Short mmCIF file of C-alpha atoms and ligand atoms in Angstrom, two decimals:
data_model
loop_
_atom_site.label_atom_id
_atom_site.label_comp_id
_atom_site.label_asym_id
_atom_site.label_seq_id
_atom_site.Cartn_x
_atom_site.Cartn_y
_atom_site.Cartn_z
CA VAL A 1 16.18 4.82 -24.89
CA LYS A 2 13.09 3.28 -23.33
CA LEU A 3 14.25 2.42 -19.83
CA LEU A 4 11.38 0.09 -18.95
CA GLU A 5 10.60 -1.56 -22.28
CA GLY A 6 9.05 -4.97 -21.67
CA LYS A 7 8.88 -4.50 -17.89
CA ASN A 8 5.72 -5.25 -15.92
CA ILE A 9 5.22 -2.73 -13.12
CA VAL A 10 2.47 -2.76 -10.48
CA ILE A 11 1.25 0.71 -9.41
CA MET A 12 -0.69 0.88 -6.13
CA GLY A 13 -2.48 4.08 -5.07
CA VAL A 14 -3.92 6.07 -7.96
CA ALA A 15 -6.99 7.78 -6.49
CA ASN A 16 -7.34 10.56 -9.08
CA GLU A 17 -5.47 12.85 -11.50
CA ARG A 18 -3.64 14.55 -8.64
CA SER A 19 -2.32 11.37 -7.07
CA ILE A 20 1.44 11.05 -6.95
CA ALA A 21 0.95 7.53 -8.31
CA TRP A 22 -0.66 9.01 -11.44
CA GLY A 23 2.40 11.21 -12.07
CA ILE A 24 4.48 8.07 -11.68
CA ALA A 25 2.21 6.12 -14.05
CA LYS A 26 2.76 8.72 -16.78
CA SER A 27 6.57 8.63 -16.38
CA LEU A 28 6.64 4.83 -16.46
CA HIS A 29 4.35 4.68 -19.49
CA ARG A 30 6.63 7.04 -21.39
CA ALA A 31 9.53 4.75 -20.49
CA GLY A 32 7.76 1.82 -22.14
CA ALA A 33 6.51 -0.04 -19.05
CA GLN A 34 3.47 -2.33 -19.04
CA LEU A 35 1.31 -1.06 -16.19
CA ILE A 36 -0.74 -3.06 -13.73
CA PHE A 37 -2.88 -0.97 -11.39
CA THR A 38 -4.33 -1.79 -7.99
CA ASN A 39 -7.13 0.25 -6.44
CA ARG A 40 -8.95 0.07 -3.17
CA GLN A 41 -12.16 1.86 -4.00
CA GLU A 42 -14.63 1.52 -6.85
CA ARG A 43 -14.53 5.32 -7.13
CA SER A 44 -10.76 5.30 -7.75
CA TYR A 45 -11.17 2.51 -10.30
CA LYS A 46 -13.66 4.59 -12.30
CA LYS A 47 -11.47 7.70 -12.12
CA LEU A 48 -8.43 5.71 -13.19
CA SER A 49 -10.29 4.14 -16.13
CA LYS A 50 -11.24 7.60 -17.38
CA LEU A 51 -7.70 8.92 -16.90
CA LEU A 52 -6.20 6.03 -18.84
CA GLU A 53 -8.64 6.62 -21.67
CA LYS A 54 -7.95 10.36 -21.73
CA HIS A 55 -4.19 9.84 -21.87
CA ASN A 56 -4.43 6.94 -24.29
CA ILE A 57 -2.67 4.53 -21.94
CA LYS A 58 -3.66 0.88 -21.94
CA ALA A 59 -3.39 -0.90 -18.60
CA LYS A 60 -2.15 -4.45 -18.75
CA LEU A 61 -4.39 -5.27 -15.79
CA MET A 62 -6.44 -3.56 -13.09
CA VAL A 63 -7.09 -5.38 -9.83
CA ASN A 64 -8.72 -4.53 -6.55
CA CYS A 65 -6.46 -4.44 -3.48
CA ASP A 66 -7.16 -3.18 0.02
CA VAL A 67 -3.83 -3.33 1.86
CA ALA A 68 -5.68 -3.48 5.19
CA SER A 69 -6.40 -7.12 4.37
CA ASP A 70 -3.81 -9.91 3.95
CA GLU A 71 -6.39 -11.85 1.99
CA SER A 72 -6.91 -8.96 -0.44
CA ILE A 73 -3.14 -8.62 -1.00
CA GLN A 74 -2.87 -12.38 -1.58
CA GLN A 75 -5.75 -12.33 -4.01
CA ALA A 76 -4.45 -9.29 -5.93
CA PHE A 77 -0.94 -10.68 -6.42
CA GLY A 78 -2.40 -14.12 -7.14
CA GLN A 79 -4.44 -12.61 -9.95
CA ILE A 80 -1.42 -10.70 -11.24
CA LYS A 81 0.61 -13.93 -11.24
CA GLU A 82 -2.09 -15.75 -13.16
CA GLU A 83 -2.71 -13.06 -15.77
CA VAL A 84 0.72 -11.43 -16.13
CA GLY A 85 3.25 -13.87 -14.66
CA VAL A 86 6.55 -12.18 -13.92
CA ILE A 87 6.68 -8.61 -12.57
CA HIS A 88 9.73 -6.33 -12.43
CA GLY A 89 8.59 -3.55 -10.17
CA VAL A 90 6.08 -2.28 -7.63
CA VAL A 91 5.18 1.31 -6.84
CA HIS A 92 3.69 1.60 -3.35
CA SER A 93 1.97 4.99 -3.05
CA ILE A 94 -0.40 4.40 -0.18
CA ALA A 95 -0.93 5.98 3.22
CA PHE A 96 -3.78 6.65 5.59
CA ALA A 97 -4.45 8.25 8.98
CA ASN A 98 -7.61 9.54 10.59
CA ARG A 99 -8.08 13.23 9.90
CA GLU A 100 -8.38 14.03 13.62
CA ASP A 101 -4.88 12.60 14.11
CA LEU A 102 -3.39 15.08 11.63
CA LYS A 103 -3.75 18.15 13.79
CA GLY A 104 -3.22 19.30 17.37
CA ALA A 105 -1.04 17.45 19.86
CA PHE A 106 0.62 14.15 18.88
CA TYR A 107 0.00 12.79 22.38
CA ASP A 108 -3.72 12.90 21.67
CA THR A 109 -3.32 10.13 19.08
CA THR A 110 -5.47 7.18 20.12
CA ARG A 111 -4.14 3.62 20.19
CA ASP A 112 -6.45 2.73 17.30
CA GLY A 113 -5.44 5.77 15.28
CA PHE A 114 -1.77 5.00 15.81
CA LEU A 115 -2.20 1.39 14.75
CA LEU A 116 -4.31 2.27 11.72
CA ALA A 117 -1.74 4.78 10.41
CA HIS A 118 1.08 2.26 10.85
CA ASP A 119 -0.93 -0.59 9.38
CA ILE A 120 -1.90 1.14 6.13
CA SER A 121 1.17 3.37 5.73
CA ALA A 122 4.05 1.13 6.87
CA TYR A 123 3.07 -2.52 7.38
CA SER A 124 1.45 -2.56 3.94
CA LEU A 125 4.91 -2.26 2.34
CA VAL A 126 6.09 -5.31 4.27
CA ALA A 127 3.08 -7.39 3.23
CA VAL A 128 3.26 -6.19 -0.38
CA THR A 129 6.99 -6.98 -0.60
CA LYS A 130 6.33 -10.51 0.62
CA ALA A 131 3.66 -11.05 -2.01
CA ALA A 132 5.51 -9.27 -4.84
CA ARG A 133 8.89 -11.03 -4.45
CA GLU A 134 7.32 -14.31 -5.50
CA LEU A 135 6.52 -12.78 -8.89
CA MET A 136 9.93 -11.08 -9.25
CA THR A 137 11.78 -14.12 -10.55
CA GLU A 138 13.94 -11.97 -12.83
CA GLY A 139 14.87 -9.53 -10.04
CA GLY A 140 13.00 -6.33 -9.39
CA SER A 141 12.60 -2.96 -7.77
CA ILE A 142 10.11 -1.77 -5.16
CA VAL A 143 9.60 1.96 -4.56
CA THR A 144 7.54 3.60 -1.83
CA GLN A 145 6.62 7.24 -1.11
CA THR A 146 7.64 8.94 2.12
CA TYR A 147 7.85 12.43 3.59
CA LEU A 148 10.28 14.57 5.60
CA GLY A 149 7.93 14.43 8.59
CA SER A 150 9.65 11.11 9.35
CA GLU A 151 12.95 12.87 10.10
CA ARG A 152 11.78 16.17 11.53
CA VAL A 153 8.77 17.47 13.36
CA MET A 154 6.41 18.99 10.81
CA ARG A 155 3.49 20.62 12.56
CA ASN A 156 0.24 18.59 12.32
CA TYR A 157 1.86 15.67 10.47
CA ASN A 158 2.01 13.85 13.82
CA VAL A 159 1.22 10.14 13.66
CA MET A 160 1.92 10.05 9.93
CA GLY A 161 5.47 11.26 10.60
CA VAL A 162 5.98 8.39 13.01
CA ALA A 163 4.46 5.94 10.50
CA LYS A 164 6.77 7.28 7.76
CA ALA A 165 9.77 6.70 10.05
CA ALA A 166 8.60 3.08 10.37
CA LEU A 167 8.16 2.92 6.60
CA GLU A 168 11.72 4.14 5.95
CA ALA A 169 13.19 1.69 8.45
CA SER A 170 11.11 -1.03 6.78
CA VAL A 171 12.67 -0.06 3.43
CA ARG A 172 16.12 -0.80 4.90
CA TYR A 173 15.18 -4.13 6.49
CA LEU A 174 13.32 -5.26 3.39
CA ALA A 175 16.26 -4.23 1.18
CA GLU A 176 18.46 -6.59 3.18
CA ASP A 177 15.92 -9.43 2.99
CA VAL A 178 15.42 -9.39 -0.76
CA GLY A 179 18.77 -8.05 -1.93
CA LYS A 180 20.10 -11.57 -2.41
CA GLU A 181 17.21 -12.22 -4.81
CA GLY A 182 18.23 -9.27 -6.97
CA ILE A 183 15.36 -7.15 -5.69
CA ARG A 184 15.94 -3.54 -4.57
CA VAL A 185 13.77 -1.50 -2.20
CA ASN A 186 13.91 2.30 -2.06
CA ALA A 187 11.84 5.34 -1.11
CA VAL A 188 11.22 8.74 -2.65
CA SER A 189 10.74 11.51 -0.09
CA SER A 190 8.70 14.06 -1.97
CA GLY A 191 8.11 17.66 -1.02
CA PRO A 192 4.47 18.60 -0.36
CA ILE A 193 2.10 18.22 -3.32
CA ARG A 194 -1.58 19.16 -3.36
CA THR A 195 -3.44 15.83 -3.48
CA LEU A 196 -6.52 14.32 -1.88
CA SER A 197 -4.43 12.91 0.99
CA ALA A 198 -2.53 16.18 1.52
CA LYS A 199 -5.85 17.94 2.12
CA GLY A 200 -6.23 15.84 5.25
CA VAL A 201 -3.16 17.42 6.84
CA SER A 202 -4.13 20.57 8.68
CA GLY A 203 -2.31 23.73 7.48
CA PHE A 204 -0.83 21.98 4.47
CA ASN A 205 -0.94 25.04 2.21
CA ASP A 206 1.42 26.92 4.53
CA ILE A 207 4.07 24.19 4.19
CA ASN A 208 3.91 24.56 0.43
CA SER A 209 4.65 28.28 0.47
CA ILE A 210 7.58 27.71 2.85
CA ILE A 211 9.15 25.40 0.23
CA GLU A 212 8.78 28.08 -2.43
CA GLU A 213 10.48 30.56 -0.16
CA LYS A 214 13.22 28.47 1.48
CA ALA A 215 14.13 25.52 -0.74
CA PRO A 216 17.30 25.93 -2.85
CA LEU A 217 15.29 25.61 -6.06
CA ARG A 218 12.61 28.11 -4.80
CA ARG A 219 9.74 26.13 -6.27
CA SER A 220 7.34 23.44 -5.18
CA VAL A 221 7.53 19.83 -6.29
CA ASP A 222 5.07 18.22 -8.69
CA GLN A 223 3.93 14.70 -9.49
CA ASP A 224 6.03 14.54 -12.67
CA GLN A 225 9.27 15.16 -10.77
CA VAL A 226 8.41 12.36 -8.35
CA GLY A 227 7.44 10.22 -11.34
CA ASP A 228 10.85 10.60 -12.97
CA ALA A 229 12.71 9.91 -9.71
CA THR A 230 10.61 6.77 -9.25
CA LEU A 231 11.42 5.78 -12.83
CA PHE A 232 15.11 6.05 -11.93
CA PHE A 233 14.62 3.63 -9.04
CA LEU A 234 12.67 1.18 -11.20
CA SER A 235 15.21 1.26 -14.00
CA ASP A 236 18.66 -0.22 -14.35
CA LEU A 237 20.17 3.25 -13.92
CA SER A 238 19.84 2.73 -10.15
CA ARG A 239 21.07 -0.88 -10.17
CA GLY A 240 23.66 -0.09 -7.48
CA VAL A 241 21.16 1.55 -5.10
CA THR A 242 19.01 -0.11 -2.45
CA GLY A 243 17.68 0.76 1.01
CA GLU A 244 17.87 4.44 0.05
CA VAL A 245 15.61 7.43 0.70
CA LEU A 246 15.91 9.99 -2.09
CA HIS A 247 14.61 13.50 -1.41
CA VAL A 248 12.75 15.03 -4.33
CA ASP A 249 11.95 18.28 -2.57
CA SER A 250 13.75 21.12 -4.37
CA GLY A 251 16.51 20.57 -1.79
CA TYR A 252 14.39 21.73 1.13
CA HIS A 253 15.72 19.08 3.55
CA ILE A 254 19.28 20.50 3.50
CA ILE A 255 18.19 23.93 4.73
CA GLY A 256 18.45 24.60 8.46
O1 LIG B 1 2.37 16.03 -0.31
C1 LIG B 1 2.03 14.89 -0.57
N1 LIG B 1 0.89 14.64 -1.15
C2 LIG B 1 2.97 13.79 -0.23
C3 LIG B 1 2.53 12.49 -0.25
C4 LIG B 1 4.35 14.14 0.13
C5 LIG B 1 5.19 13.01 0.40
C6 LIG B 1 4.70 11.72 0.38
N2 LIG B 1 3.39 11.47 0.06
C7 LIG B 1 2.94 10.09 0.04
C8 LIG B 1 1.70 9.78 0.83
O2 LIG B 1 1.95 9.73 2.21
C9 LIG B 1 1.33 8.43 0.25
O3 LIG B 1 2.16 7.43 0.81
O4 LIG B 1 2.63 9.66 -1.26
C10 LIG B 1 1.70 8.60 -1.22
C11 LIG B 1 0.52 8.91 -2.13
O5 LIG B 1 -0.14 10.03 -1.65
P1 LIG B 1 -1.02 11.04 -2.52
O6 LIG B 1 -0.78 10.83 -3.96
O7 LIG B 1 -0.84 12.37 -1.91
O8 LIG B 1 -2.49 10.54 -2.10
P2 LIG B 1 -3.87 10.17 -2.84
O9 LIG B 1 -3.96 10.70 -4.21
O10 LIG B 1 -4.95 10.57 -1.89
O11 LIG B 1 -3.84 8.60 -2.88
C12 LIG B 1 -3.76 7.87 -1.71
C13 LIG B 1 -4.32 6.54 -2.00
C14 LIG B 1 -5.83 6.24 -1.83
O12 LIG B 1 -6.84 6.71 -2.53
P3 LIG B 1 -8.39 6.09 -2.33
O13 LIG B 1 -9.29 7.22 -2.66
O14 LIG B 1 -8.51 4.90 -3.33
O15 LIG B 1 -8.52 5.65 -0.89
O16 LIG B 1 -3.83 5.64 -1.05
C15 LIG B 1 -4.51 4.50 -1.27
C16 LIG B 1 -5.70 4.78 -2.11
O17 LIG B 1 -5.52 4.56 -3.48
N3 LIG B 1 -4.99 3.84 -0.06
C17 LIG B 1 -5.15 2.52 -0.04
N4 LIG B 1 -4.94 1.58 -0.98
C18 LIG B 1 -5.19 0.31 -0.67
N5 LIG B 1 -5.63 -0.06 0.54
C19 LIG B 1 -5.61 2.21 1.24
C20 LIG B 1 -5.85 0.85 1.52
N6 LIG B 1 -6.31 0.43 2.69
N7 LIG B 1 -5.73 3.37 1.95
C21 LIG B 1 -5.33 4.34 1.15
#
């Protein structure tokens, strides 16, 4: 069965082949979805175009969107409405913090660094949900990407852990807002994966080897596993689930 046949899904946050959003794109494509991509940078747009060509995937639409700007979000979803019409899902796979805020003491985080991390990594989901719901006239599903640093202190993750806590709480409040419209909002909490963003977190490679040693499944997580879990949330299989955070981390979070 093709779980997403005839569904229009917006994917935000493919920077390159390693991006979690790219693993998700492949899963959704296999499930028959029509994909709409948003990119912030010209560089990401070029990389994505090459990736799509290489994997023989045709995007329904590619639009520019910088979630730091309300105007850019408005414009992106306006263009999607004009060219595609109804959408059934959004994948939010976006986060940012200054590199100097991802090491050392959390109390050294500057006011600006704190606000920036929360703006791009948490508020963006709120703004995107507001814009996307208008196009979800047949109901829909919104899925974001979070990390265990929201629940526990992970060394160096610092301000991003606090932003992810805000993101997860936002998932719950948004789920309540849009539930009556038949729209669900959920998060996947992935184990560490080597991506461009992960490189910004000091000592990231050590976390990865701890997963391989301590997690019940004794192996690290990859983009395809996150892709399939995200597919579950976007499909009807999860129709009874909203406001949830699903750990796709080889079970690491249950270990004391
Ligand atoms: O271990 C990991 N890699 C984990 C990542 C574990 C658990 C969760 N996550 C989360 C991240 O926190 C993030 O929310 O998954 C999401 C995706 O992360 P990723 O796949 O690791 O990161 P990456 O491949 O670097 O993509 C991040 C993208 C940016 O790439 P570019 O080069 O275009 O800046 O986030 C997007 C962007 O595509 N992004 C923005 N998009 C729109 N507007 C913005 C922005 N202002 N800032 C960053």
